Tab-separated table of C-alpha atoms in Angstrom:
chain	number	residue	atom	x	y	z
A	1	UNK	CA	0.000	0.000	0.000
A	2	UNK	CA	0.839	3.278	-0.678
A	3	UNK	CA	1.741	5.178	2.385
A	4	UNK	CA	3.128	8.489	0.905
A	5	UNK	CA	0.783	10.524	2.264
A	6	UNK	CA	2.025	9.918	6.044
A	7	UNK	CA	5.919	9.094	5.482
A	8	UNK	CA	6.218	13.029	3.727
A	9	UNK	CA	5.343	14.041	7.700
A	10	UNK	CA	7.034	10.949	9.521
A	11	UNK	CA	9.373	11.928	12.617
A	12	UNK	CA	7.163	15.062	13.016
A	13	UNK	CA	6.546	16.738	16.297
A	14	UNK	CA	5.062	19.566	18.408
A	15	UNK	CA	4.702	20.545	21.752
A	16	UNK	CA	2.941	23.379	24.116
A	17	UNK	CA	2.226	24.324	27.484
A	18	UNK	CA	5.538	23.220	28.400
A	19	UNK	CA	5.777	19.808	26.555
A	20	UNK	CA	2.562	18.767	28.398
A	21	UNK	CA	0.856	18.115	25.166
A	22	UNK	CA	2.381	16.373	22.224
A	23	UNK	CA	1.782	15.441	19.154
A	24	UNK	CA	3.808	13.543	16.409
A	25	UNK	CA	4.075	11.169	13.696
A	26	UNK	CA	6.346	8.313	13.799
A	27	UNK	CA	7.766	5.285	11.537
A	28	UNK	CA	9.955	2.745	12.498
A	29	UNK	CA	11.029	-0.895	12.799
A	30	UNK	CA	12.287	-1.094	16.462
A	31	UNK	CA	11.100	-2.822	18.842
A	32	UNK	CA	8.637	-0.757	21.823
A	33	UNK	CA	7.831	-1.360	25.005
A	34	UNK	CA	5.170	0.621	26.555
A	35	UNK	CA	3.828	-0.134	30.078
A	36	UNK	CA	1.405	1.743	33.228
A	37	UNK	CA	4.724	2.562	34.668
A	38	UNK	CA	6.550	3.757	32.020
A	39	UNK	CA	4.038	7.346	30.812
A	40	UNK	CA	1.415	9.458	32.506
A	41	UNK	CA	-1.515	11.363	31.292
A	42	UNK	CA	-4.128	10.074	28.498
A	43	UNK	CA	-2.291	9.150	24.833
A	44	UNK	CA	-4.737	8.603	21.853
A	45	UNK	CA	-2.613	6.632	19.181
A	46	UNK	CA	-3.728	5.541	15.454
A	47	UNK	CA	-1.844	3.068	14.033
A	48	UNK	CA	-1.910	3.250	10.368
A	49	UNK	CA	0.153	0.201	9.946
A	50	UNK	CA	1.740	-1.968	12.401
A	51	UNK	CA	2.045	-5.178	14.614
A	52	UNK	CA	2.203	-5.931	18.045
A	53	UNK	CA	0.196	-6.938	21.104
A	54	UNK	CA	-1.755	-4.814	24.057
A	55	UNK	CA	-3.138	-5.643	27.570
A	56	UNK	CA	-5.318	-4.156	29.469
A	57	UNK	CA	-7.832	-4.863	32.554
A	58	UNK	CA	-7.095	-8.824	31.788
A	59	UNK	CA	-8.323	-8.061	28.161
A	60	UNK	CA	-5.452	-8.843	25.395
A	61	UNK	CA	-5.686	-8.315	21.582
A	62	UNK	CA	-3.804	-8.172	18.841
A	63	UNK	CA	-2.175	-4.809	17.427
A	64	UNK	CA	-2.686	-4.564	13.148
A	65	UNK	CA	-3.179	-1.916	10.904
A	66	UNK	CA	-6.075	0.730	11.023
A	67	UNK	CA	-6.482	1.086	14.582
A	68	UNK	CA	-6.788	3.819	17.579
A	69	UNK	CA	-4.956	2.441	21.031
A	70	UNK	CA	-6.677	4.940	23.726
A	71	UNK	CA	-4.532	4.804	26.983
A	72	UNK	CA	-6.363	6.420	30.024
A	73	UNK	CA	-4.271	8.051	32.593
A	74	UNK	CA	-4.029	5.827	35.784
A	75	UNK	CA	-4.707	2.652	33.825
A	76	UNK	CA	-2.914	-0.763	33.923
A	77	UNK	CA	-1.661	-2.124	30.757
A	78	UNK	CA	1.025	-3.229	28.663
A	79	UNK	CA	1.806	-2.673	24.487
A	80	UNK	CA	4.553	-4.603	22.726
A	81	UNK	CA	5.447	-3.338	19.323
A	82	UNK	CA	7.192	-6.283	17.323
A	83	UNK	CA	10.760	-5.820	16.203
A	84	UNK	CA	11.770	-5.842	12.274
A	85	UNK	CA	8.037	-4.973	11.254
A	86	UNK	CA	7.488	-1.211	9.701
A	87	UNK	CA	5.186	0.962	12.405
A	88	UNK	CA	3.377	3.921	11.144
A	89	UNK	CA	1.542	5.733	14.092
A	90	UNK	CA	0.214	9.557	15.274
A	91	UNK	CA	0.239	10.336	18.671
A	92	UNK	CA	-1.122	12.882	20.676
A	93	UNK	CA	0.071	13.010	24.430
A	94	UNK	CA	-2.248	15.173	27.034
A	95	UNK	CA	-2.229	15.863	30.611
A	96	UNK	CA	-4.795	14.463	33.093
A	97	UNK	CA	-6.256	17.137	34.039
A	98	UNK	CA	-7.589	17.510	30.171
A	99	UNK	CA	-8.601	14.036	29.767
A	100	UNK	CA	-10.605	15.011	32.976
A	101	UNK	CA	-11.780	17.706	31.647
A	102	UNK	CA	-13.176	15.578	28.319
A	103	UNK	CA	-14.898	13.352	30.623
A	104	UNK	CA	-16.693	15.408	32.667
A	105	UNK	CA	-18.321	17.187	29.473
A	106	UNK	CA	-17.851	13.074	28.025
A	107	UNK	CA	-18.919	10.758	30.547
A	108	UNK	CA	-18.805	7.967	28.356
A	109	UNK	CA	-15.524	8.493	27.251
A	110	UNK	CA	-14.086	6.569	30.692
A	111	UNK	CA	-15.555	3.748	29.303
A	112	UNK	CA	-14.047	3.537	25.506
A	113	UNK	CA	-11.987	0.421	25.321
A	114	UNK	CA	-8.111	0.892	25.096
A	115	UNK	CA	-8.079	-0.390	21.520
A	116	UNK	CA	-10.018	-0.740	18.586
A	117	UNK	CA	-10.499	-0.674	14.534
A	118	UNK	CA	-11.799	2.113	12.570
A	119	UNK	CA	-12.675	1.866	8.646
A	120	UNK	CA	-11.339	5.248	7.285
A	121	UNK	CA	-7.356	6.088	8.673
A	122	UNK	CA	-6.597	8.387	6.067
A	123	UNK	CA	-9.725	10.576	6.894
A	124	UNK	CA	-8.731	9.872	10.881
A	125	UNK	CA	-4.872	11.217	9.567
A	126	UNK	CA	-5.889	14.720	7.630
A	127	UNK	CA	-7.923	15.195	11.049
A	128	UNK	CA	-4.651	14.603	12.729
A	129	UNK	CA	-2.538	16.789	10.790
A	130	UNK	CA	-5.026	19.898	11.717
A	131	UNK	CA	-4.193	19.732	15.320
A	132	UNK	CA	-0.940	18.895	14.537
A	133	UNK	CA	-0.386	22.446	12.558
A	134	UNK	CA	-2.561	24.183	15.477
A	135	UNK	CA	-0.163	23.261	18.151
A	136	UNK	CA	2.994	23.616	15.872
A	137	UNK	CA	1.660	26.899	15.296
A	138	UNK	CA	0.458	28.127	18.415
A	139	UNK	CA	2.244	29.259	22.071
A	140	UNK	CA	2.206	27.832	25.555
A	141	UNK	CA	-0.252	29.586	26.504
A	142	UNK	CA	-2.947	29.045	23.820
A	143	UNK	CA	-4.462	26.302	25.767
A	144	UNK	CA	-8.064	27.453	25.085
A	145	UNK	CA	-7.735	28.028	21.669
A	146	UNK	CA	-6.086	24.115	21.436
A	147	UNK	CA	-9.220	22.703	23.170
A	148	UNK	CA	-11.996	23.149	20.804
A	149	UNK	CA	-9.688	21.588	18.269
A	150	UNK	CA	-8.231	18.555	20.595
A	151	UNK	CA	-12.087	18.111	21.928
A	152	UNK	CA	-13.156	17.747	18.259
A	153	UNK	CA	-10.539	15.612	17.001
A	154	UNK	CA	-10.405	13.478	20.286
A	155	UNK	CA	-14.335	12.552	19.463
A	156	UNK	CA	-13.728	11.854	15.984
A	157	UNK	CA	-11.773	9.313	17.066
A	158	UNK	CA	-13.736	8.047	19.802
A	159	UNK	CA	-17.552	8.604	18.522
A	160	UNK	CA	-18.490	5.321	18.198
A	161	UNK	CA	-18.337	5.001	22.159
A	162	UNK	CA	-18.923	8.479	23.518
A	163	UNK	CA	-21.624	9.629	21.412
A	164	UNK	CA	-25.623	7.874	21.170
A	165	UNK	CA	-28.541	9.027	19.633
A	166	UNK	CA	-29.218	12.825	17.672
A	167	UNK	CA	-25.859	13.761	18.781
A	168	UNK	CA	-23.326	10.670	16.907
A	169	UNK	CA	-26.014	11.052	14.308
A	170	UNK	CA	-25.066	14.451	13.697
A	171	UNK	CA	-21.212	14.142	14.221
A	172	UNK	CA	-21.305	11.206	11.631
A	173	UNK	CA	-23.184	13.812	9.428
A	174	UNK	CA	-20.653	15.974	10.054
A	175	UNK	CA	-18.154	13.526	9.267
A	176	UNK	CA	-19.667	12.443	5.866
A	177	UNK	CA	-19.793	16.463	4.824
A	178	UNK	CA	-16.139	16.562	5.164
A	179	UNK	CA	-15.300	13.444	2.706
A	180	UNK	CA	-18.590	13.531	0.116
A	181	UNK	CA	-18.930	16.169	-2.296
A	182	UNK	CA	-21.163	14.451	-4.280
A	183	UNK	CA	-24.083	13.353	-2.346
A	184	UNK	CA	-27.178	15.521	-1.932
A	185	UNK	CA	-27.764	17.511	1.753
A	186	UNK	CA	-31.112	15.354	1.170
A	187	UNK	CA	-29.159	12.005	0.480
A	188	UNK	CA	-26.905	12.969	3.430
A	189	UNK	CA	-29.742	13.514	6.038
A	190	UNK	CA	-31.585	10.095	4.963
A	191	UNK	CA	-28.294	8.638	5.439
A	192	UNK	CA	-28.308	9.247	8.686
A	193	UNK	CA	-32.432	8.493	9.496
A	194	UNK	CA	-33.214	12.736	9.188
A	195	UNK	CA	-35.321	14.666	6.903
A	196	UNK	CA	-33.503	17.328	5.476
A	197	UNK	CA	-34.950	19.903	7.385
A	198	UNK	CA	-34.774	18.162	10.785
A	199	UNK	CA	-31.044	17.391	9.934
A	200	UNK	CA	-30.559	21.197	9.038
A	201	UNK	CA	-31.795	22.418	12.091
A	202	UNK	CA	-30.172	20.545	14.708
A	203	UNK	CA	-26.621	20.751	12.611
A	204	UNK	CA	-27.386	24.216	12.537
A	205	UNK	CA	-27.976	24.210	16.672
A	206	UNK	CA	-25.034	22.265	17.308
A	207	UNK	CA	-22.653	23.903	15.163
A	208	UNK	CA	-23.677	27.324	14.674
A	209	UNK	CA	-23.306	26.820	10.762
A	210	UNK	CA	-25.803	25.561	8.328
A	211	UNK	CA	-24.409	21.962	6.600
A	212	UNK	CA	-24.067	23.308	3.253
A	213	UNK	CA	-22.010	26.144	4.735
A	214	UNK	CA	-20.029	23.831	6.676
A	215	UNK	CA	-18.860	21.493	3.551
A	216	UNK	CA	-17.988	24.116	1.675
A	217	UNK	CA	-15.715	25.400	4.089
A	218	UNK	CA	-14.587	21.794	5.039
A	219	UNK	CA	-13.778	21.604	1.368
A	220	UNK	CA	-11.308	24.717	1.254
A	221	UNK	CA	-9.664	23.551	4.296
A	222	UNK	CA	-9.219	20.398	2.665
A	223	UNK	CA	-7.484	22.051	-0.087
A	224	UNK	CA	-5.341	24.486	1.476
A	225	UNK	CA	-3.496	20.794	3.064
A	226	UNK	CA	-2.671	19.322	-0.246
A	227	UNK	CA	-1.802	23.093	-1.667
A	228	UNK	CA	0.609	23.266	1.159
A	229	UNK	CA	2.091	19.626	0.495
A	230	UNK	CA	2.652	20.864	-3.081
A	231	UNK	CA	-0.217	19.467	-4.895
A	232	UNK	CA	-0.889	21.532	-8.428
A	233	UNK	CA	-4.034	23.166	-8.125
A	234	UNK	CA	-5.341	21.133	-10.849
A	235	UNK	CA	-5.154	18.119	-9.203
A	236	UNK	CA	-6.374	19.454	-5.949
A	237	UNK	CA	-9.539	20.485	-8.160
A	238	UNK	CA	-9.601	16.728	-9.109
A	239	UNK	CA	-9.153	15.027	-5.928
A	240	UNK	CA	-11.987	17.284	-4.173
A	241	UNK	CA	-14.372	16.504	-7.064
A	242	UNK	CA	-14.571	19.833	-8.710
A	243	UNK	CA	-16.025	20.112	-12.117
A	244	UNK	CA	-13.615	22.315	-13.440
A	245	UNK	CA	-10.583	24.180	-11.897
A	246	UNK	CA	-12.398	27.220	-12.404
A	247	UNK	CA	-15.598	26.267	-10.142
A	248	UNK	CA	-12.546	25.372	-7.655
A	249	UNK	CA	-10.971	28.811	-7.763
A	250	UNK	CA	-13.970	30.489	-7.563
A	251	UNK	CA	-15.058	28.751	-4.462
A	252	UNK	CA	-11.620	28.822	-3.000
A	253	UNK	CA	-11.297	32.660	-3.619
A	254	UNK	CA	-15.026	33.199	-1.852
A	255	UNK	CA	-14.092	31.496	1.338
A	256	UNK	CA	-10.361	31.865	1.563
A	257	UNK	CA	-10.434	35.196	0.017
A	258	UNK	CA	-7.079	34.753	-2.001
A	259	UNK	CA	-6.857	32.639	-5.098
A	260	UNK	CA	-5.692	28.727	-4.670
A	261	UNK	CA	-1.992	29.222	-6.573
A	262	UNK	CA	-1.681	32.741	-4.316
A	263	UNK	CA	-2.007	30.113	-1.882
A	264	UNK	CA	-0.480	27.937	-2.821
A	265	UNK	CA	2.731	29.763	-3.305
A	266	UNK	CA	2.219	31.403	0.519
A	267	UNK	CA	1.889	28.473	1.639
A	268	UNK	CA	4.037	25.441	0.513
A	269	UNK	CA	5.783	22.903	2.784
């Protein structure tokens, strides 16, 4: 598989308040040991490729590609990476007194397992790589301007056991507007068991933005990543399902409110 798109950031990282909160991406072969002694504070970790074994609570399983490893401070366990085999992981290291934070808004994320598969790792990784340019970015003391973007990307990961009902129906919504630019807002909502109008108005509660508003400026985000990896913004236009590059400039322009190659050329890695 082609893993391009994580190895141009590999042996990446960032740090505020301190070096109390880190983020990174790694790739190796080594061996790694990992045990309750050995870190504090809450880690969140998706492997994009790997192999390995993890314990926890009596429970054991098996550590493969495609998966999130969730390590709550305080908590007894154990993680083996195997030697000789090529790990590909993000990381992102916070203090306790966030993760208590998170659970106090997030009840049920105390009870999200310490690992688990998700489907869609390279939408889990472009997620990454925005709160990995927001604390690369920022100073020690932006900690509440890092927390709406930590909260959000911490329950992307983690929906599928701290969310129920209107609300994951709405953040899987969400999630679907950031990936499909093809689908209707009507196809979208009866994806998710709403009418269109019902969906509309609680997105619009929730988020403050309506959902076409929101994919359209998920969209330009999406673009300014690849326009700062290099990406021509041709092929951006063709990898975010653009009709044309001029429907993509236009759009970009309206949002952004600088042309795609102006940003391009800001902008580049």
């Amino acid at each position: 598989m082609d893993y391009s798109w994580l190895d141009m950031h590999s042996n990446k990282y960032a740090q505020s308040l301190g070096g109390r909160i880190s983020v990174g991406v790694s790739r190796n072969t080594e061996s790694i040991v990992r045990t309750s002694g050995t870190e504090a504070g809450m880690v969140i970790t998706l492997v994009v490729c790997g192999k390995g074994r993890i314990r926890w609570d009596g429970q054991e399983m098996a550590i493969t590609d495609s998966m999130i490893l969730f390590r709550h401070p305080g908590s007894d366990y154990s993680l083996t990476l195997t030697s000789g085999v090529m790990h590909r992981r993000c990381f992102l290291m916070l203090p306790d007194e966030i993760y208590r934070l998170l659970c106090l808004v997030h009840p049920s994320m105390s009870k999200v397992p310490m690992a688990f598969h998700v489907d869609d790792v390279r939408r889990f990784f472009d997620d990454f790589l925005l709160v990995y340019d927001h604390i690369r970015s920022g100073h020690d003391e932006d900690l509440f301007a890092l927390l709406p973007v930590l909260e959000r990307y911490i329950l992307r990961l983690l929906s599928g056991y701290v969310l129920d009902g209107k609300e994951n129906a709405l953040r899987r919504a969400r999630g679907q507007l950031e990936v499909d630019y093809r689908s209707s807002l009507e196809e979208i909502a009866a994806h998710h068991d709403m009418s269109y109008n019902t969906f509309r108005k609680y997105f619009h509660e929730a988020y403050g933005i309506s959902p076409q508003q929101y994919r359209l400026h998920s969209r330009v985000e999406k673009a300014k990543q690849l326009l700062s990896m290099g990406h021509q913004c041709s092929e951006v236009a063709a990898m975010l399902d653009y009709p044309d590059l001029f429907s993509f400039s236009h759009q970009f322009k309206q949002i952004s409110g600088t042309s795609p190659s102006e940003y391009r050329k800001a902008h580049i890695l």
